[in-house]
Amino acid sequence: MRVLKYAILGLLDQRELTGYDITKHFKDSLGQFWSAKHSQIYPELKRLTEEGFIEFDIRIQGKKLEKKVYQITAAGKEEVRQWLRTKDPIPETTKDEFMLKTFFISSMNKKEAADLFAHQLLERTKKVDMLEQKLHALTEEDPSAESLHSAQFGHYLVLTRAIEREKGYVRWLQKTLKRIETSAV
Amino acid sequence: MRVLKYAILGLLDQRELTGYDITKHFKDSLGQFWSAKHSQIYPELKRLTEEGFIEFDIRIQGKKLEKKVYQITAAGKEEVRQWLRTKDPIPETTKDEFMLKTFFISSMNKKEAADLFAHQLLERTKKVDMLEQKLHALTEEDPSAESLHSAQFGHYLVLTRAIEREKGYVRWLQKTLKRIETSAV
DNA sequence: GGTCCCATGTAAACCGTTACATGATTAC
DNA sequence: GTAATCATGTAACGGTTTACATGGGACC
């Protein structure tokens, strides 16, 4: 598996980055589909360096703050390309605690179920708004982002996918909430 | 968190089950949104018994095969109800390795990207078919499953949600694949 | 001087998968 | 008899989160 390995190599295949920069990328749009904490990233960077897939320069910020700027090696580039070509089977399970609760809806009364769904609908709607603002900011900044040849195309694709995923969720929540509310007690 | 704890308590709140039965449930429709292997389930059952949320009877199958049939206790029922009422914030990240690769589309050439998307489209389309067959089987077996008051309503909801989730993914894949194929080299 | 952000690490605990291990029952 | 399924467990490993721990830089 070691997906984090490839996530880091993929990012470093675009530009040189510090561990801190990588952490920030996982808090941005990419974080909709993959993320890791800095406590996992720093040891992985150390390991990838030992394996020869990446290298670092130490740069001085200000007076004496040392930071490690990582670059991908030729071996690292080959490793990333091999991973990108690999077609894995799709996972059986995509974990979703809300849907687990939904499976147990017969253990809730009508009000409890309606409250749960209303809350989830509100949260997911807020998320759609947030994502649409991000997409707006991206296309403002780089109007060519929707083109295959833009360096931002991957960024554009994950945002559009995240938006459609959340909108689909919202539509299903609205439909199901109505069904719960209009059914006889 | 301990979501597996609640998944097991939720299942046992519906009916008594063995560890083996619980394992099977995670391979069924519920497995679209939560699952665990038997190697995780048996230790969790032991722990929940020690915590007083469940109990078991030993039943003899055939001549001497002993099986543990677990039942939820009053404390377990209260624990499940408290969890079902809890409104958690939605997770920032839903891990999806294919979308991680998509984010790195600028590291692929046009053919590699088209191949990757075509494969994913095929796999997701097969999954939609499989899920629709399951929904068909469910509504054949219990035509009242779409009603809030059916014991199968939770089962019906997870299936319809899984189908819509996968269909949304398929539509986005088709749209994006077309965009990749029709763009200039 | 304080607050927020930049920057890097380790340790412990927890969650999850793969592999190891065993044996009975059912249906053909 | 033999294969598939029922049934239960443990051990080792790997991935992920939370907490611990430290210090510099930029801005007000």
CSV table of C-alpha atoms (C1' of nucleotides) in Angstrom, one decimal:
chain,number,residue,atom,x,y,z
A,1,MET,CA,0.0,0.0,0.0
A,2,ARG,CA,2.0,2.9,1.4
A,3,VAL,CA,-0.2,5.5,-0.2
A,4,LEU,CA,1.4,8.4,1.8
A,5,LYS,CA,4.7,7.5,0.1
A,6,TYR,CA,3.1,8.2,-3.3
A,7,ALA,CA,1.2,11.2,-2.2
A,8,ILE,CA,4.4,12.8,-1.1
A,9,LEU,CA,6.3,11.7,-4.2
A,10,GLY,CA,3.5,13.1,-6.4
A,11,LEU,CA,3.6,16.5,-4.6
A,12,LEU,CA,7.4,16.6,-4.9
A,13,ASP,CA,7.2,15.7,-8.6
A,14,GLN,CA,5.5,19.1,-9.1
A,15,ARG,CA,7.8,21.2,-7.1
A,16,GLU,CA,10.3,21.2,-4.2
A,17,LEU,CA,8.6,21.4,-0.8
A,18,THR,CA,9.3,21.3,3.0
A,19,GLY,CA,7.5,18.9,5.3
A,20,TYR,CA,5.5,21.9,6.5
A,21,ASP,CA,4.5,22.7,2.9
A,22,ILE,CA,3.3,19.1,2.4
A,23,THR,CA,1.3,19.3,5.6
A,24,LYS,CA,-0.4,22.4,4.3
A,25,HIS,CA,-1.3,20.8,1.0
A,26,PHE,CA,-3.2,18.1,2.9
A,27,LYS,CA,-5.3,20.8,4.6
A,28,ASP,CA,-6.2,22.3,1.2
A,29,SER,CA,-8.4,20.8,-1.7
A,30,LEU,CA,-6.2,17.7,-1.9
A,31,GLY,CA,-7.3,17.0,1.7
A,32,GLN,CA,-10.8,16.1,0.4
A,33,PHE,CA,-9.3,12.8,-0.8
A,34,TRP,CA,-6.1,12.3,1.1
A,35,SER,CA,-4.4,13.7,4.1
A,36,ALA,CA,-1.9,13.0,6.9
A,37,LYS,CA,-0.7,14.8,10.0
A,38,HIS,CA,2.8,16.2,10.3
A,39,SER,CA,3.7,13.5,12.8
A,40,GLN,CA,3.3,11.0,10.0
A,41,ILE,CA,4.8,13.1,7.2
A,42,TYR,CA,8.2,13.8,8.9
A,43,PRO,CA,9.1,10.1,9.5
A,44,GLU,CA,8.0,9.3,5.9
A,45,LEU,CA,10.2,12.0,4.5
A,46,LYS,CA,13.1,10.5,6.5
A,47,ARG,CA,12.3,7.0,5.1
A,48,LEU,CA,12.0,8.2,1.5
A,49,THR,CA,15.3,9.9,1.8
A,50,GLU,CA,16.9,6.7,3.1
A,51,GLU,CA,15.3,4.8,0.2
A,52,GLY,CA,16.8,7.3,-2.3
A,53,PHE,CA,13.5,8.6,-3.7
A,54,ILE,CA,14.0,12.1,-2.4
A,55,GLU,CA,16.8,14.4,-1.3
A,56,PHE,CA,16.9,17.6,0.7
A,57,ASP,CA,18.8,20.9,0.9
A,58,ILE,CA,19.0,22.8,4.2
A,59,ARG,CA,18.0,26.4,3.7
A,60,ILE,CA,18.2,29.2,6.3
A,61,GLN,CA,15.1,31.3,6.9
A,62,GLY,CA,15.9,34.7,8.5
A,63,LYS,CA,18.8,34.4,11.0
A,64,LYS,CA,19.1,30.7,11.9
A,65,LEU,CA,15.8,28.8,11.3
A,66,GLU,CA,16.8,25.7,9.3
A,67,LYS,CA,14.4,24.1,7.0
A,68,LYS,CA,14.7,21.0,4.8
A,69,VAL,CA,13.6,21.6,1.2
A,70,TYR,CA,13.0,18.2,-0.4
A,71,GLN,CA,13.4,17.4,-4.1
A,72,ILE,CA,12.4,14.2,-5.9
A,73,THR,CA,15.2,12.1,-7.4
A,74,ALA,CA,15.2,10.2,-10.8
A,75,ALA,CA,14.4,7.0,-8.9
A,76,GLY,CA,11.5,8.8,-7.1
A,77,LYS,CA,10.1,10.0,-10.5
A,78,GLU,CA,10.2,6.5,-11.8
A,79,GLU,CA,8.5,5.2,-8.7
A,80,VAL,CA,5.7,7.8,-9.0
A,81,ARG,CA,5.1,7.0,-12.7
A,82,GLN,CA,4.9,3.3,-12.0
A,83,TRP,CA,2.2,4.0,-9.3
A,84,LEU,CA,0.2,6.3,-11.5
A,85,ARG,CA,0.0,3.6,-14.2
A,86,THR,CA,-1.2,1.0,-11.7
A,87,LYS,CA,-5.0,0.1,-11.9
A,88,ASP,CA,-6.1,-1.0,-8.5
A,89,PRO,CA,-9.5,-2.6,-7.9
A,90,ILE,CA,-11.9,-0.1,-6.3
A,91,PRO,CA,-12.3,-0.5,-2.5
A,92,GLU,CA,-15.3,-2.5,-1.2
A,93,THR,CA,-15.8,0.0,1.7
A,94,THR,CA,-15.8,3.7,1.9
A,95,LYS,CA,-16.2,4.4,5.6
A,96,ASP,CA,-19.0,6.8,6.5
A,97,GLU,CA,-20.1,6.9,10.1
A,98,PHE,CA,-23.3,8.8,9.3
A,99,MET,CA,-24.4,6.1,6.9
A,100,LEU,CA,-23.6,3.5,9.6
A,101,LYS,CA,-26.1,5.3,11.8
A,102,THR,CA,-28.5,5.4,8.9
A,103,PHE,CA,-28.4,1.7,8.6
A,104,PHE,CA,-29.6,1.6,12.2
A,105,ILE,CA,-32.5,4.0,11.6
A,106,SER,CA,-35.0,1.4,13.0
A,107,SER,CA,-33.4,1.9,16.4
A,108,MET,CA,-34.3,5.7,16.3
A,109,ASN,CA,-37.7,7.3,16.6
A,110,LYS,CA,-38.9,9.7,13.9
A,111,LYS,CA,-37.7,12.9,15.6
A,112,GLU,CA,-34.3,11.5,16.4
A,113,ALA,CA,-33.9,10.4,12.7
A,114,ALA,CA,-35.2,13.8,11.4
A,115,ASP,CA,-32.8,15.7,13.7
A,116,LEU,CA,-29.8,13.6,12.6
A,117,PHE,CA,-30.6,14.1,8.9
A,118,ALA,CA,-31.3,17.8,9.3
A,119,HIS,CA,-27.9,18.3,11.0
A,120,GLN,CA,-26.1,16.3,8.3
A,121,LEU,CA,-27.9,18.2,5.6
A,122,LEU,CA,-26.8,21.6,7.1
A,123,GLU,CA,-23.2,20.5,7.5
A,124,ARG,CA,-23.0,19.1,4.0
A,125,THR,CA,-24.6,22.2,2.5
A,126,LYS,CA,-22.0,24.4,4.2
A,127,LYS,CA,-19.3,22.2,2.8
A,128,VAL,CA,-20.7,22.6,-0.8
A,129,ASP,CA,-20.6,26.4,-0.3
A,130,MET,CA,-17.0,26.3,1.0
A,131,LEU,CA,-15.9,24.1,-1.9
A,132,GLU,CA,-17.6,26.3,-4.4
A,133,GLN,CA,-15.8,29.3,-3.0
A,134,LYS,CA,-12.5,27.4,-3.4
A,135,LEU,CA,-13.3,26.6,-7.0
A,136,HIS,CA,-14.2,30.2,-7.7
A,137,ALA,CA,-10.9,31.4,-6.2
A,138,LEU,CA,-9.0,28.8,-8.4
A,139,THR,CA,-10.7,29.8,-11.7
A,140,GLU,CA,-10.2,33.5,-10.8
A,141,GLU,CA,-6.5,33.0,-10.2
A,142,ASP,CA,-6.0,30.7,-13.2
A,143,PRO,CA,-8.7,30.8,-15.8
A,144,SER,CA,-7.0,28.0,-17.7
A,145,ALA,CA,-7.3,25.6,-14.8
A,146,GLU,CA,-10.1,23.7,-16.6
A,147,SER,CA,-7.7,22.8,-19.4
A,148,LEU,CA,-5.9,19.4,-19.5
A,149,HIS,CA,-2.7,21.3,-20.1
A,150,SER,CA,-2.9,23.5,-17.1
A,151,ALA,CA,-0.7,22.7,-14.1
A,152,GLN,CA,-3.8,23.4,-12.1
A,153,PHE,CA,-6.0,20.8,-13.9
A,154,GLY,CA,-5.6,18.2,-11.1
A,155,HIS,CA,-6.5,20.8,-8.6
A,156,TYR,CA,-9.6,21.7,-10.7
A,157,LEU,CA,-10.6,18.1,-11.0
A,158,VAL,CA,-10.5,17.3,-7.3
A,159,LEU,CA,-12.5,20.4,-6.5
A,160,THR,CA,-15.2,19.6,-9.1
A,161,ARG,CA,-15.4,16.0,-8.0
A,162,ALA,CA,-15.7,17.0,-4.3
A,163,ILE,CA,-18.4,19.5,-5.1
A,164,GLU,CA,-20.4,16.9,-7.1
A,165,ARG,CA,-19.9,14.3,-4.4
A,166,GLU,CA,-21.3,16.6,-1.7
A,167,LYS,CA,-24.2,17.8,-3.9
A,168,GLY,CA,-25.2,14.2,-4.5
A,169,TYR,CA,-25.1,13.6,-0.8
A,170,VAL,CA,-27.2,16.7,-0.2
A,171,ARG,CA,-29.8,15.7,-2.7
A,172,TRP,CA,-30.1,12.3,-1.2
A,173,LEU,CA,-30.3,13.8,2.4
A,174,GLN,CA,-33.1,16.2,1.3
A,175,LYS,CA,-35.1,13.4,-0.4
A,176,THR,CA,-34.7,11.0,2.6
A,177,LEU,CA,-35.5,13.7,5.2
A,178,LYS,CA,-38.7,14.6,3.4
A,179,ARG,CA,-39.6,10.9,3.3
A,180,ILE,CA,-39.0,10.7,7.1
A,181,GLU,CA,-41.0,13.8,7.9
A,182,THR,CA,-44.0,13.0,5.7
A,183,SER,CA,-44.4,9.4,6.9
A,184,ALA,CA,-47.1,8.6,9.4
A,185,VAL,CA,-46.1,8.3,13.1
B,1,MET,CA,-14.1,7.1,18.4
B,2,ARG,CA,-14.4,3.3,18.6
B,3,VAL,CA,-16.9,3.1,15.7
B,4,LEU,CA,-16.6,-0.7,15.5
B,5,LYS,CA,-18.0,-0.8,19.0
B,6,TYR,CA,-21.2,1.0,17.9
B,7,ALA,CA,-21.4,-0.9,14.7
B,8,ILE,CA,-21.5,-4.2,16.6
B,9,LEU,CA,-23.9,-2.8,19.3
B,10,GLY,CA,-26.2,-1.5,16.5
B,11,LEU,CA,-26.3,-4.9,14.8
B,12,LEU,CA,-27.0,-6.7,18.2
B,13,ASP,CA,-29.7,-4.1,18.9
B,14,GLN,CA,-31.6,-5.7,16.0
B,15,ARG,CA,-31.1,-9.3,16.8
B,16,GLU,CA,-28.8,-11.8,18.5
B,17,LEU,CA,-25.8,-12.8,16.4
B,18,THR,CA,-22.5,-14.7,16.5
B,19,GLY,CA,-19.2,-13.1,15.6
B,20,TYR,CA,-19.4,-15.0,12.4
B,21,ASP,CA,-22.8,-13.5,11.6
B,22,ILE,CA,-21.4,-10.0,12.3
B,23,THR,CA,-18.5,-10.6,9.9
B,24,LYS,CA,-21.1,-11.6,7.2
B,25,HIS,CA,-23.1,-8.4,7.7
B,26,PHE,CA,-19.9,-6.4,6.9
B,27,LYS,CA,-19.6,-8.2,3.7
B,28,ASP,CA,-23.1,-7.3,2.7
B,29,SER,CA,-24.7,-3.9,1.9
B,30,LEU,CA,-23.6,-2.4,5.2
B,31,GLY,CA,-20.0,-3.1,4.0
B,32,GLN,CA,-20.5,-0.2,1.5
B,33,PHE,CA,-20.1,2.2,4.5
B,34,TRP,CA,-18.4,0.2,7.3
B,35,SER,CA,-16.6,-3.1,7.6
B,36,ALA,CA,-14.2,-5.1,9.8
B,37,LYS,CA,-12.4,-8.4,9.5
B,38,HIS,CA,-13.2,-11.3,11.9
B,39,SER,CA,-9.7,-10.7,13.5
B,40,GLN,CA,-10.9,-7.3,14.7
B,41,ILE,CA,-14.5,-8.4,15.5
B,42,TYR,CA,-13.7,-11.3,18.0
B,43,PRO,CA,-11.5,-9.2,20.3
B,44,GLU,CA,-14.0,-6.4,20.2
B,45,LEU,CA,-16.8,-8.8,21.2
B,46,LYS,CA,-14.6,-10.0,24.1
B,47,ARG,CA,-14.0,-6.4,25.2
B,48,LEU,CA,-17.7,-5.4,24.9
B,49,THR,CA,-18.6,-8.4,27.1
B,50,GLU,CA,-16.1,-7.3,29.7
B,51,GLU,CA,-17.6,-3.8,29.6
B,52,GLY,CA,-21.1,-5.2,30.2
B,53,PHE,CA,-22.6,-4.0,26.9
B,54,ILE,CA,-23.2,-7.5,25.6
B,55,GLU,CA,-23.6,-11.1,26.8
B,56,PHE,CA,-23.5,-14.5,25.2
B,57,ASP,CA,-25.0,-17.9,25.3
B,58,ILE,CA,-23.1,-20.9,24.1
B,59,ARG,CA,-25.1,-23.0,21.6
B,60,ILE,CA,-24.3,-26.4,20.2
B,61,GLN,CA,-24.5,-26.7,16.4
B,62,GLY,CA,-24.7,-30.4,15.3
B,63,LYS,CA,-22.7,-32.7,17.6
B,64,LYS,CA,-20.2,-30.5,19.3
B,65,LEU,CA,-19.5,-27.2,17.5
B,66,GLU,CA,-19.8,-24.5,20.1
B,67,LYS,CA,-20.9,-21.1,19.0
B,68,LYS,CA,-21.3,-17.9,21.0
B,69,VAL,CA,-24.6,-16.2,20.4
B,70,TYR,CA,-24.3,-12.6,21.6
B,71,GLN,CA,-27.2,-10.4,22.9
B,72,ILE,CA,-27.2,-6.7,23.8
B,73,THR,CA,-27.7,-5.7,27.4
B,74,ALA,CA,-29.8,-2.8,28.8
B,75,ALA,CA,-26.5,-0.9,29.2
B,76,GLY,CA,-25.6,-1.7,25.6
B,77,LYS,CA,-28.9,-0.4,24.4
B,78,GLU,CA,-28.4,2.8,26.2
B,79,GLU,CA,-24.9,3.2,24.8
B,80,VAL,CA,-26.2,2.7,21.2
B,81,ARG,CA,-29.0,5.2,21.7
B,82,GLN,CA,-26.6,7.8,23.0
B,83,TRP,CA,-24.3,7.3,20.0
B,84,LEU,CA,-27.2,7.5,17.5
B,85,ARG,CA,-28.2,10.9,19.0
B,86,THR,CA,-24.7,12.3,18.7
B,87,LYS,CA,-24.1,14.8,15.8
B,88,ASP,CA,-20.5,14.6,14.8
B,89,PRO,CA,-18.9,17.2,12.5
B,90,ILE,CA,-18.5,15.7,9.0
B,91,PRO,CA,-15.0,14.4,8.3
B,92,GLU,CA,-12.6,16.7,6.3
B,93,THR,CA,-11.2,13.8,4.3
B,94,THR,CA,-12.7,10.8,2.6
B,95,LYS,CA,-9.7,8.8,1.4
B,96,ASP,CA,-9.8,7.9,-2.3
B,97,GLU,CA,-6.6,6.8,-3.9
B,98,PHE,CA,-8.0,7.2,-7.4
B,99,MET,CA,-8.7,10.9,-6.7
B,100,LEU,CA,-5.2,11.3,-5.3
B,101,LYS,CA,-3.9,10.0,-8.7
B,102,THR,CA,-6.2,12.4,-10.4
B,103,PHE,CA,-4.7,15.3,-8.5
B,104,PHE,CA,-1.4,14.3,-10.1
B,105,ILE,CA,-2.8,14.2,-13.6
B,106,SER,CA,-0.2,16.7,-14.8
B,107,SER,CA,2.4,13.9,-14.2
B,108,MET,CA,0.7,11.7,-16.7
B,109,ASN,CA,0.5,11.8,-20.5
B,110,LYS,CA,-2.9,11.9,-22.2
B,111,LYS,CA,-3.0,8.1,-22.9
B,112,GLU,CA,-2.1,7.2,-19.4
B,113,ALA,CA,-4.8,9.4,-18.0
B,114,ALA,CA,-7.4,8.1,-20.4
B,115,ASP,CA,-6.5,4.5,-19.6
B,116,LEU,CA,-6.7,5.2,-15.8
B,117,PHE,CA,-10.1,6.9,-16.2
B,118,ALA,CA,-11.5,4.2,-18.6
B,119,HIS,CA,-10.6,1.5,-16.1
B,120,GLN,CA,-12.1,3.3,-13.2
B,121,LEU,CA,-15.3,4.0,-15.2
B,122,LEU,CA,-15.6,0.3,-16.0
B,123,GLU,CA,-15.1,-0.8,-12.4
B,124,ARG,CA,-17.5,1.8,-11.0
B,125,THR,CA,-20.1,0.8,-13.7
B,126,LYS,CA,-19.9,-2.8,-12.6
B,127,LYS,CA,-20.4,-1.8,-9.0
B,128,VAL,CA,-23.6,0.1,-9.9
B,129,ASP,CA,-24.9,-3.0,-11.6
B,130,MET,CA,-24.1,-5.1,-8.6
B,131,LEU,CA,-25.7,-2.7,-6.2
B,132,GLU,CA,-28.9,-2.4,-8.4
B,133,GLN,CA,-29.2,-6.2,-8.3
B,134,LYS,CA,-29.0,-6.1,-4.5
B,135,LEU,CA,-31.7,-3.5,-4.3
B,136,HIS,CA,-33.8,-5.5,-6.7
B,137,ALA,CA,-33.4,-8.6,-4.5
B,138,LEU,CA,-34.3,-6.6,-1.4
B,139,THR,CA,-37.5,-5.0,-2.8
B,140,GLU,CA,-38.5,-8.4,-4.2
B,141,GLU,CA,-38.1,-10.1,-0.8
B,142,ASP,CA,-39.7,-7.3,1.2
B,143,PRO,CA,-41.7,-4.8,-0.9
B,144,SER,CA,-42.3,-2.7,2.2
B,145,ALA,CA,-38.5,-2.0,2.6
B,146,GLU,CA,-39.0,1.6,1.3
B,147,SER,CA,-41.2,2.4,4.2
B,148,LEU,CA,-39.8,4.1,7.4
B,149,HIS,CA,-41.6,1.5,9.5
B,150,SER,CA,-40.0,-1.5,7.8
B,151,ALA,CA,-37.2,-3.3,9.7
B,152,GLN,CA,-35.4,-3.2,6.3
B,153,PHE,CA,-35.6,0.6,5.9
B,154,GLY,CA,-32.0,1.1,7.0
B,155,HIS,CA,-30.9,-1.6,4.6
B,156,TYR,CA,-32.9,0.1,1.8
B,157,LEU,CA,-31.4,3.5,2.6
B,158,VAL,CA,-27.7,2.4,2.5
B,159,LEU,CA,-28.3,0.6,-0.8
B,160,THR,CA,-30.0,3.6,-2.5
B,161,ARG,CA,-27.3,5.9,-1.1
B,162,ALA,CA,-24.5,3.6,-2.4
B,163,ILE,CA,-26.1,3.4,-5.8
B,164,GLU,CA,-26.5,7.2,-6.1
B,165,ARG,CA,-22.9,7.7,-4.8
B,166,GLU,CA,-21.6,5.4,-7.5
B,167,LYS,CA,-23.7,6.8,-10.3
B,168,GLY,CA,-22.5,10.3,-9.5
B,169,TYR,CA,-18.9,9.0,-9.6
B,170,VAL,CA,-19.7,7.4,-13.0
B,171,ARG,CA,-21.2,10.6,-14.5
B,172,TRP,CA,-18.1,12.6,-13.4
B,173,LEU,CA,-15.7,10.0,-14.8
B,174,GLN,CA,-17.6,10.0,-18.2
B,175,LYS,CA,-17.5,13.8,-18.3
B,176,THR,CA,-13.9,14.0,-17.4
B,177,LEU,CA,-12.8,11.1,-19.7
B,178,LYS,CA,-14.5,12.9,-22.6
B,179,ARG,CA,-12.7,16.1,-21.7
B,180,ILE,CA,-9.3,14.2,-21.7
B,181,GLU,CA,-10.0,12.5,-25.0
B,182,THR,CA,-11.2,15.5,-26.9
B,183,SER,CA,-8.4,17.9,-25.8
B,184,ALA,CA,-5.6,18.6,-28.2
B,185,VAL,CA,-2.3,16.7,-27.8
C,1,DG,C1',5.7,41.7,24.6
C,2,DG,C1',2.3,38.8,22.5
C,3,DT,C1',0.1,36.2,19.1
C,4,DC,C1',0.1,33.7,15.0
C,5,DC,C1',2.4,31.2,11.9
C,6,DC,C1',6.6,28.7,10.3
C,7,DA,C1',9.2,24.6,11.2
C,8,DT,C1',10.6,19.9,12.9
C,9,DG,C1',10.7,16.1,15.4
C,10,DT,C1',9.3,11.8,18.9
C,11,DA,C1',6.3,8.6,21.7
C,12,DA,C1',2.3,6.3,23.0
C,13,DA,C1',-2.0,4.6,21.9
C,14,DC,C1',-5.2,3.0,18.7
C,15,DC,C1',-7.1,1.1,14.6
C,16,DG,C1',-6.9,-2.1,10.8
C,17,DT,C1',-5.0,-5.9,7.8
C,18,DT,C1',-2.6,-10.0,6.8
C,19,DA,C1',-1.1,-14.2,8.3
C,20,DC,C1',-1.1,-18.0,11.4
C,21,DA,C1',-3.9,-21.6,13.5
C,22,DT,C1',-7.5,-24.9,14.3
C,23,DG,C1',-11.6,-27.6,13.9
C,24,DA,C1',-16.8,-28.9,12.8
C,25,DT,C1',-20.7,-29.1,9.6
C,26,DT,C1',-23.2,-29.4,5.4
C,27,DA,C1',-24.0,-30.8,0.8
C,28,DC,C1',-22.5,-33.2,-3.1
D,1,DG,C1',-14.2,-38.1,0.6
D,2,DT,C1',-13.8,-33.5,-0.5
D,3,DA,C1',-15.0,-28.9,-1.0
D,4,DA,C1',-17.4,-25.0,0.7
D,5,DT,C1',-19.0,-22.9,4.6
D,6,DC,C1',-19.5,-22.3,9.6
D,7,DA,C1',-17.0,-21.0,13.6
D,8,DT,C1',-13.4,-18.9,16.8
D,9,DG,C1',-9.3,-17.2,18.1
D,10,DT,C1',-4.1,-15.0,18.3
D,11,DA,C1',0.2,-12.6,16.5
D,12,DA,C1',2.8,-9.5,13.9
D,13,DC,C1',2.9,-5.7,11.3
D,14,DG,C1',1.7,-1.4,9.4
D,15,DG,C1',-0.9,3.0,9.2
D,16,DT,C1',-3.1,6.9,11.7
D,17,DT,C1',-4.1,10.0,15.5
D,18,DT,C1',-3.2,12.4,19.7
D,19,DA,C1',-0.1,14.2,22.7
D,20,DC,C1',4.4,15.7,24.0
D,21,DA,C1',8.2,18.8,23.0
D,22,DT,C1',10.9,22.6,21.1
D,23,DG,C1',12.2,26.8,19.0
D,24,DG,C1',12.4,30.8,15.3
D,25,DG,C1',10.1,34.5,12.4
D,26,DA,C1',6.8,38.1,11.2
D,27,DC,C1',3.6,41.4,12.5
D,28,DC,C1',1.3,44.4,15.6
